[in-house]
mmCIF file of C-alpha atoms and ligand atoms in Angstrom:
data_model
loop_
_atom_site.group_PDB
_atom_site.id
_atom_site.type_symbol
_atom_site.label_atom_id
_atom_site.label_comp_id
_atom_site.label_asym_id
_atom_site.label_seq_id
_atom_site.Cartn_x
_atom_site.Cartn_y
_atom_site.Cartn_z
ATOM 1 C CA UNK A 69 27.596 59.842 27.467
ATOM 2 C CA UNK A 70 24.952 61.536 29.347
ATOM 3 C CA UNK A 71 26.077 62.707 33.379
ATOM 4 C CA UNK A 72 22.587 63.622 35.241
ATOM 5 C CA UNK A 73 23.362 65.838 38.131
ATOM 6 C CA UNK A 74 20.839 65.693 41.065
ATOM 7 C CA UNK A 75 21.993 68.997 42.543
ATOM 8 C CA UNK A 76 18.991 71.267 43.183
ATOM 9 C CA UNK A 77 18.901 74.831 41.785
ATOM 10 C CA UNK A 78 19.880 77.414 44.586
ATOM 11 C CA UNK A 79 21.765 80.299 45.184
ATOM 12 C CA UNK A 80 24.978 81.337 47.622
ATOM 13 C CA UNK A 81 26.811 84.142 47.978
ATOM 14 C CA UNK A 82 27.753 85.117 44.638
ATOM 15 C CA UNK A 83 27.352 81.542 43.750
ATOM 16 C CA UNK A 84 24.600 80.154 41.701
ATOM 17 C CA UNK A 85 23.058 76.113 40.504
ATOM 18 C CA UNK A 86 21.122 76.824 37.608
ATOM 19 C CA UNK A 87 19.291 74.706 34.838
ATOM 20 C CA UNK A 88 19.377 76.111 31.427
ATOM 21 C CA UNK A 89 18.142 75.101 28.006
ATOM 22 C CA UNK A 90 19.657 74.727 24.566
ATOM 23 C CA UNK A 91 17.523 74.751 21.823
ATOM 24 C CA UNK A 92 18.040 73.589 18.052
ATOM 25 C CA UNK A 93 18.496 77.013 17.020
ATOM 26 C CA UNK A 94 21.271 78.136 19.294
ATOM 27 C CA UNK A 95 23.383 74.719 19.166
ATOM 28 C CA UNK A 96 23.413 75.308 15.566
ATOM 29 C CA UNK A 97 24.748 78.945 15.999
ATOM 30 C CA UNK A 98 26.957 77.806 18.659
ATOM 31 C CA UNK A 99 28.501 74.771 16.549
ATOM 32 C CA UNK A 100 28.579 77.364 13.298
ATOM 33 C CA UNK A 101 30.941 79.800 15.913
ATOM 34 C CA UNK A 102 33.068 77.006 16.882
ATOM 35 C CA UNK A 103 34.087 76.522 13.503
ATOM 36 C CA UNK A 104 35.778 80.268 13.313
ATOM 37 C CA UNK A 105 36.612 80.638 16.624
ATOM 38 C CA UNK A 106 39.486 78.509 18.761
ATOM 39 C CA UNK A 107 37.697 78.496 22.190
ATOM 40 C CA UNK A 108 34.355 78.284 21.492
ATOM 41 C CA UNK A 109 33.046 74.874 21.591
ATOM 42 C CA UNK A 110 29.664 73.708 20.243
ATOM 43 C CA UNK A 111 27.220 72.875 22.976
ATOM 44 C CA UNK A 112 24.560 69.940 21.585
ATOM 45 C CA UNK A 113 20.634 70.557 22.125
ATOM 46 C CA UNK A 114 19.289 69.781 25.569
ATOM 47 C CA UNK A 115 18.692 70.991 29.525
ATOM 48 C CA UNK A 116 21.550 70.868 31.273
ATOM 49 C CA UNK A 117 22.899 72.462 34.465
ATOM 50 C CA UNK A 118 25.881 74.841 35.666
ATOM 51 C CA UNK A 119 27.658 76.617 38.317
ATOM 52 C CA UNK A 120 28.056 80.122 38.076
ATOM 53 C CA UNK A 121 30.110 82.361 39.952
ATOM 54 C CA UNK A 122 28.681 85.720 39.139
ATOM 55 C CA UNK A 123 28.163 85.681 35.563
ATOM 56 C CA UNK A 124 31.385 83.535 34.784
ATOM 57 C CA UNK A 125 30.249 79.518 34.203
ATOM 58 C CA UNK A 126 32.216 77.833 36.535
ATOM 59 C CA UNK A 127 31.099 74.199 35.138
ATOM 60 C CA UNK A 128 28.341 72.390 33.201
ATOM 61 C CA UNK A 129 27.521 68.821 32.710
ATOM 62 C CA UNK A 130 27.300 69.485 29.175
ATOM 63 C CA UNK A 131 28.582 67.028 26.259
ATOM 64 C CA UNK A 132 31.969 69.013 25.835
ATOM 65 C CA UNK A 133 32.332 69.417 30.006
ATOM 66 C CA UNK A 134 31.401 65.533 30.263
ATOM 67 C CA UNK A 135 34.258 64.884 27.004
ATOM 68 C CA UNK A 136 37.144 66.759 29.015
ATOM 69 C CA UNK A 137 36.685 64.354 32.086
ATOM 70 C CA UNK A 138 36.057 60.830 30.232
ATOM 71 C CA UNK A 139 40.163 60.427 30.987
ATOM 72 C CA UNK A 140 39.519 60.772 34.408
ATOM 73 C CA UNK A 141 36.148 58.776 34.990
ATOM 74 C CA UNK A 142 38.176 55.866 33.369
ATOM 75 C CA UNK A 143 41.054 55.759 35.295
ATOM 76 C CA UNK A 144 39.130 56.123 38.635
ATOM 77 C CA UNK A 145 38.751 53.347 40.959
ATOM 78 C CA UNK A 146 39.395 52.420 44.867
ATOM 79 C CA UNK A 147 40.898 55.726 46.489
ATOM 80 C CA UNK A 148 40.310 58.822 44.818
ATOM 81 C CA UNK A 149 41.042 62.657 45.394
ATOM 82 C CA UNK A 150 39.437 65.574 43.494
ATOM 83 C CA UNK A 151 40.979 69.161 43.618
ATOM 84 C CA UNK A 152 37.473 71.334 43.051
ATOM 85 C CA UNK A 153 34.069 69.905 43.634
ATOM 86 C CA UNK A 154 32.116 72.438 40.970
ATOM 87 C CA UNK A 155 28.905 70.945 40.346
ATOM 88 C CA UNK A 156 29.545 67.230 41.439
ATOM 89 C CA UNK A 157 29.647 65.893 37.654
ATOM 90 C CA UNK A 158 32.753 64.227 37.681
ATOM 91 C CA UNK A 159 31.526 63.287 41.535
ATOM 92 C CA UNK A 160 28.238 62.048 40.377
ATOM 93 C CA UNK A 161 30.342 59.788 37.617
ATOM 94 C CA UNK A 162 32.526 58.362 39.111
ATOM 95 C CA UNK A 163 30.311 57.409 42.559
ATOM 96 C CA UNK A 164 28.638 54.621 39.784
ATOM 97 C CA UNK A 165 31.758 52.978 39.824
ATOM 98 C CA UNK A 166 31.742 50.026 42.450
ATOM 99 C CA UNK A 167 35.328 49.918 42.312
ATOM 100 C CA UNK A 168 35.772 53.273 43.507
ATOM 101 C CA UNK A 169 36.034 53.337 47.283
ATOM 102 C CA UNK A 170 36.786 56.472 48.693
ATOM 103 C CA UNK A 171 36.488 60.008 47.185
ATOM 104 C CA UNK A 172 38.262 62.908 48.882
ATOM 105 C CA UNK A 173 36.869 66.076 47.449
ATOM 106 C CA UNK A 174 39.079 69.672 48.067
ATOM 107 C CA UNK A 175 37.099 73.048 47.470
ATOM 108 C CA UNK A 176 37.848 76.126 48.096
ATOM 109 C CA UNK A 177 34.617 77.950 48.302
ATOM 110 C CA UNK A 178 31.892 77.461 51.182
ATOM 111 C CA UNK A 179 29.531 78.672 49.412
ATOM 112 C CA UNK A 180 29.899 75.747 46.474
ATOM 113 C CA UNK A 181 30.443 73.195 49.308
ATOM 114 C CA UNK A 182 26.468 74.673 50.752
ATOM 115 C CA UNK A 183 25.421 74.449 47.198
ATOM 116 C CA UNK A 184 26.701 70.926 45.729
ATOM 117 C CA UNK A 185 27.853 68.790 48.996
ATOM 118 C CA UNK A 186 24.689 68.154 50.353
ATOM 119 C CA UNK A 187 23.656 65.917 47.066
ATOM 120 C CA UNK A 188 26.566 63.767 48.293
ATOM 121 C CA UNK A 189 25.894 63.011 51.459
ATOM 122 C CA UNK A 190 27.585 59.743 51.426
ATOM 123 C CA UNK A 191 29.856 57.101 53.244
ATOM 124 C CA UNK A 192 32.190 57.131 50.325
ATOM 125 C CA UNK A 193 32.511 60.756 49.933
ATOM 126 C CA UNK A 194 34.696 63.539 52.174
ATOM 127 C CA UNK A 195 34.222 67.322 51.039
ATOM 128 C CA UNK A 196 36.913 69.063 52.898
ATOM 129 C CA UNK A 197 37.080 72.979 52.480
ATOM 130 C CA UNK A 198 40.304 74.006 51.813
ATOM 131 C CA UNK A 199 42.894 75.297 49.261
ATOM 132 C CA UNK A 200 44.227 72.140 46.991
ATOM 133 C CA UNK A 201 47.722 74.146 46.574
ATOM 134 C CA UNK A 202 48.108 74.235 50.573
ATOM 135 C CA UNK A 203 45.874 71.281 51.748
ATOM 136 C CA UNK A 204 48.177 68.805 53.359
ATOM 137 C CA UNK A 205 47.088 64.701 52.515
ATOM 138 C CA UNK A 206 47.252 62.840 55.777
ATOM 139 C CA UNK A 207 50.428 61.106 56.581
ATOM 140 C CA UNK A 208 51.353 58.124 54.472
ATOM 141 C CA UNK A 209 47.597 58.597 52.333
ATOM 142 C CA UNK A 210 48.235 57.198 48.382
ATOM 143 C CA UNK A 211 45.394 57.737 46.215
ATOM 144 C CA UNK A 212 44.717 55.259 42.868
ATOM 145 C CA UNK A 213 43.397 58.586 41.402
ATOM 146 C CA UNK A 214 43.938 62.261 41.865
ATOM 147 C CA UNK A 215 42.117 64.868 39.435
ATOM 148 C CA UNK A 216 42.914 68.353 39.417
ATOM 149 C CA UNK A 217 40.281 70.544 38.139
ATOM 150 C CA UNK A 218 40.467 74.059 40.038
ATOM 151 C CA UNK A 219 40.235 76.245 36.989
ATOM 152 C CA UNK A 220 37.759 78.366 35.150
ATOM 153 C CA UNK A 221 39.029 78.809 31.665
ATOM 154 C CA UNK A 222 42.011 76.617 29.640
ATOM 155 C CA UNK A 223 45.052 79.285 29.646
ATOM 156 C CA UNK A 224 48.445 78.500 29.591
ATOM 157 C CA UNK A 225 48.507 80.205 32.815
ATOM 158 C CA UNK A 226 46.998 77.433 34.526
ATOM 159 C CA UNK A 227 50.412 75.222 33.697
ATOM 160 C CA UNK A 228 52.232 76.487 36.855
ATOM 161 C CA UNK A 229 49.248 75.388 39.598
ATOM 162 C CA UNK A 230 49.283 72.164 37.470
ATOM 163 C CA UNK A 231 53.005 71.604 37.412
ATOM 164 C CA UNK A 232 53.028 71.712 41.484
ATOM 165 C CA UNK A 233 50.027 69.776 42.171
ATOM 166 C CA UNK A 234 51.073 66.896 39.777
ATOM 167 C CA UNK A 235 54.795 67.479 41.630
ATOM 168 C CA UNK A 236 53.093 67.319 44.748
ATOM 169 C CA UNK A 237 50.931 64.189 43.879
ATOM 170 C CA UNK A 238 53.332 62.350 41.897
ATOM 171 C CA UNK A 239 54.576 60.193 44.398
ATOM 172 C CA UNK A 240 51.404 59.925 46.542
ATOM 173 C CA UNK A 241 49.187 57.924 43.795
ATOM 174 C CA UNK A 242 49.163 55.350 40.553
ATOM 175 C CA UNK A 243 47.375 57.965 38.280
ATOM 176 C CA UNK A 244 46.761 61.913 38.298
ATOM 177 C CA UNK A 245 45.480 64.134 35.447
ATOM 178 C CA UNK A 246 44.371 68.114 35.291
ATOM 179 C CA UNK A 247 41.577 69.490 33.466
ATOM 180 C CA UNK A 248 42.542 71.295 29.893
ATOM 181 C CA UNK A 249 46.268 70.125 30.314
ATOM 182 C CA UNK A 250 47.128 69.581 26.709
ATOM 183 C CA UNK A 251 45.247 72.515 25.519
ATOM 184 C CA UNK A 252 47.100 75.043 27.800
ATOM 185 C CA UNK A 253 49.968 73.567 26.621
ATOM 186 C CA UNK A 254 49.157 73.224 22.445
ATOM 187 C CA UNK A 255 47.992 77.247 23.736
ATOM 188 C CA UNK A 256 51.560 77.956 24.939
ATOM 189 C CA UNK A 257 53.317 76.206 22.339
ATOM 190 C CA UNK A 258 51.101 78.663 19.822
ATOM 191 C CA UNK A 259 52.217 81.650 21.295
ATOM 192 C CA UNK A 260 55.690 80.609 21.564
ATOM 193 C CA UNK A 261 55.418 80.619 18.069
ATOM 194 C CA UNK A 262 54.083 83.605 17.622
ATOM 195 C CA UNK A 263 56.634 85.360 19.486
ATOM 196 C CA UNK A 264 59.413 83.517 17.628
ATOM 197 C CA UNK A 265 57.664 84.846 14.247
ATOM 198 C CA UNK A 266 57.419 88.556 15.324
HETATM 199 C C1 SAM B 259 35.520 73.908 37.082
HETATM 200 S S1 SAM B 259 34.995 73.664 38.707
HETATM 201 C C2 SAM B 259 35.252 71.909 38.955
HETATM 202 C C3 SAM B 259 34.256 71.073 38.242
HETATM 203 C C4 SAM B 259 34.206 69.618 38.725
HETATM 204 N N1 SAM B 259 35.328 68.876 38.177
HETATM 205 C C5 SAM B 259 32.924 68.930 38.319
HETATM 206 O O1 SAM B 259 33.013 67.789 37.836
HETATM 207 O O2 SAM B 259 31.835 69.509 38.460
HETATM 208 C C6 SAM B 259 36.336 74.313 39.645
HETATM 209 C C7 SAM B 259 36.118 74.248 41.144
HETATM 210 O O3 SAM B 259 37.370 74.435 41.794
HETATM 211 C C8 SAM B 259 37.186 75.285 42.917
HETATM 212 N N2 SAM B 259 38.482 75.889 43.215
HETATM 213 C C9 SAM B 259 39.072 76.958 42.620
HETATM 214 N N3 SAM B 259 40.294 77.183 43.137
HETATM 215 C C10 SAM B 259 40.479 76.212 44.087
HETATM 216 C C11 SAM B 259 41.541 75.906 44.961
HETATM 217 N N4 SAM B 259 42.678 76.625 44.978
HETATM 218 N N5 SAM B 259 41.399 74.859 45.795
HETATM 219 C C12 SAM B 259 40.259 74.095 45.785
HETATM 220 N N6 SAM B 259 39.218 74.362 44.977
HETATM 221 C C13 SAM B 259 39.325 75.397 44.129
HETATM 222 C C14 SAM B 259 36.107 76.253 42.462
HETATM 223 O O4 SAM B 259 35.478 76.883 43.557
HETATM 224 C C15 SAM B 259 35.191 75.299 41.682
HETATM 225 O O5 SAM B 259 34.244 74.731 42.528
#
């Protein structure tokens, strides 16, 4: 599955849309690294595009980005809420859908609102800038389909945020799911282990 983002290249703050090439060569270094290493993940040929916040990628529509939300793009449909805008993939996805109604998207940072929101400019879509751990839904609001997808890297650190939001969303929609969940938690159950060996 291929996700075409329409977001222009630009910069903000210490925010930055970019469009970057992978060439035969370096997938095929990059897919030889993921084999020895546990967070690397190979990266197919092709142009693509990410968000970067200084030098850290925030988000990319490549294949492995586009695999971790498939969950999510399935499940979506009539009204939806996303907790982090990044570069509009999951946006762009899931705005093909007919059945999906209404999208409510929370982000924290002005800067990626100026960069990404303008691309969405759309009866269907609501960027509100705010903090998804304090933003308060309107009264009575259920969602069909809240994603959760605030987070740069998969740590087991990230359980806690998740654990709230999906305590604060659990009884305000039919379906909710976070980014990386499973691998934070096959992470944490690891270095449980660990500790329990040493
Ligand atoms: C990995 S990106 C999201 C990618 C997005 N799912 C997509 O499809 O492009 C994470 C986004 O969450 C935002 N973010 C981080 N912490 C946040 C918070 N507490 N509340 C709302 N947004 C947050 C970041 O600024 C960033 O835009």
């Amino acid at each position: 599955m291929n996700i075409d983002i329409n977001v222009p290249d630009g910069v903000s703050g210490i925010y930055k849309i970019e469009t970057f090439t992978v060439t035969e060569e370096q997938a095929s270094h990059e897919s030889m690294r993921s084999i020895f290493s546990s967070t690397s993940r190979p990266i197919g040929p092709g142009t693509y595009k990410r968000l970067m916040r200084g030098r850290t990628v925030m988000m990319s529509n490549t294949p492995m980005e586009i695999r971790d939300h498939i969950g999510f793009i399935n499940k979506a449909c009539g009204d939806v809420l996303i907790n982090g805008l990044g570069l509009g993939m999951c946006l762009t996805a899931i705005l093909k859908k007919p059945e999906v109604q209404t999208v409510t998207v929370i982000e924290l940072s002005q800067d990626v609102i100026n960069l990404v929101g303008p691309t969405f400019g759309n009866d269907r879509v609501s960027i509100i800038q705010a903090d998804a751990m304090t933003y308060k839904a309107p009264k009575g609001k259920r969602y069909n389909a809240v994603w959760h997808d605030i987070w740069d890297y998969i740590t087991p650190d990230n359980l806690s945020q998740m654990g709230k939001l999906h305590l604060k969303y659990g009884g305000r929609c039919d379906w909710q799911g976070s980014w990386g969940k499973e691998l934070c938690q096959r992470q944490q159950r690891q270095e449980k282990r660990y500790i329990n060996v040493f």
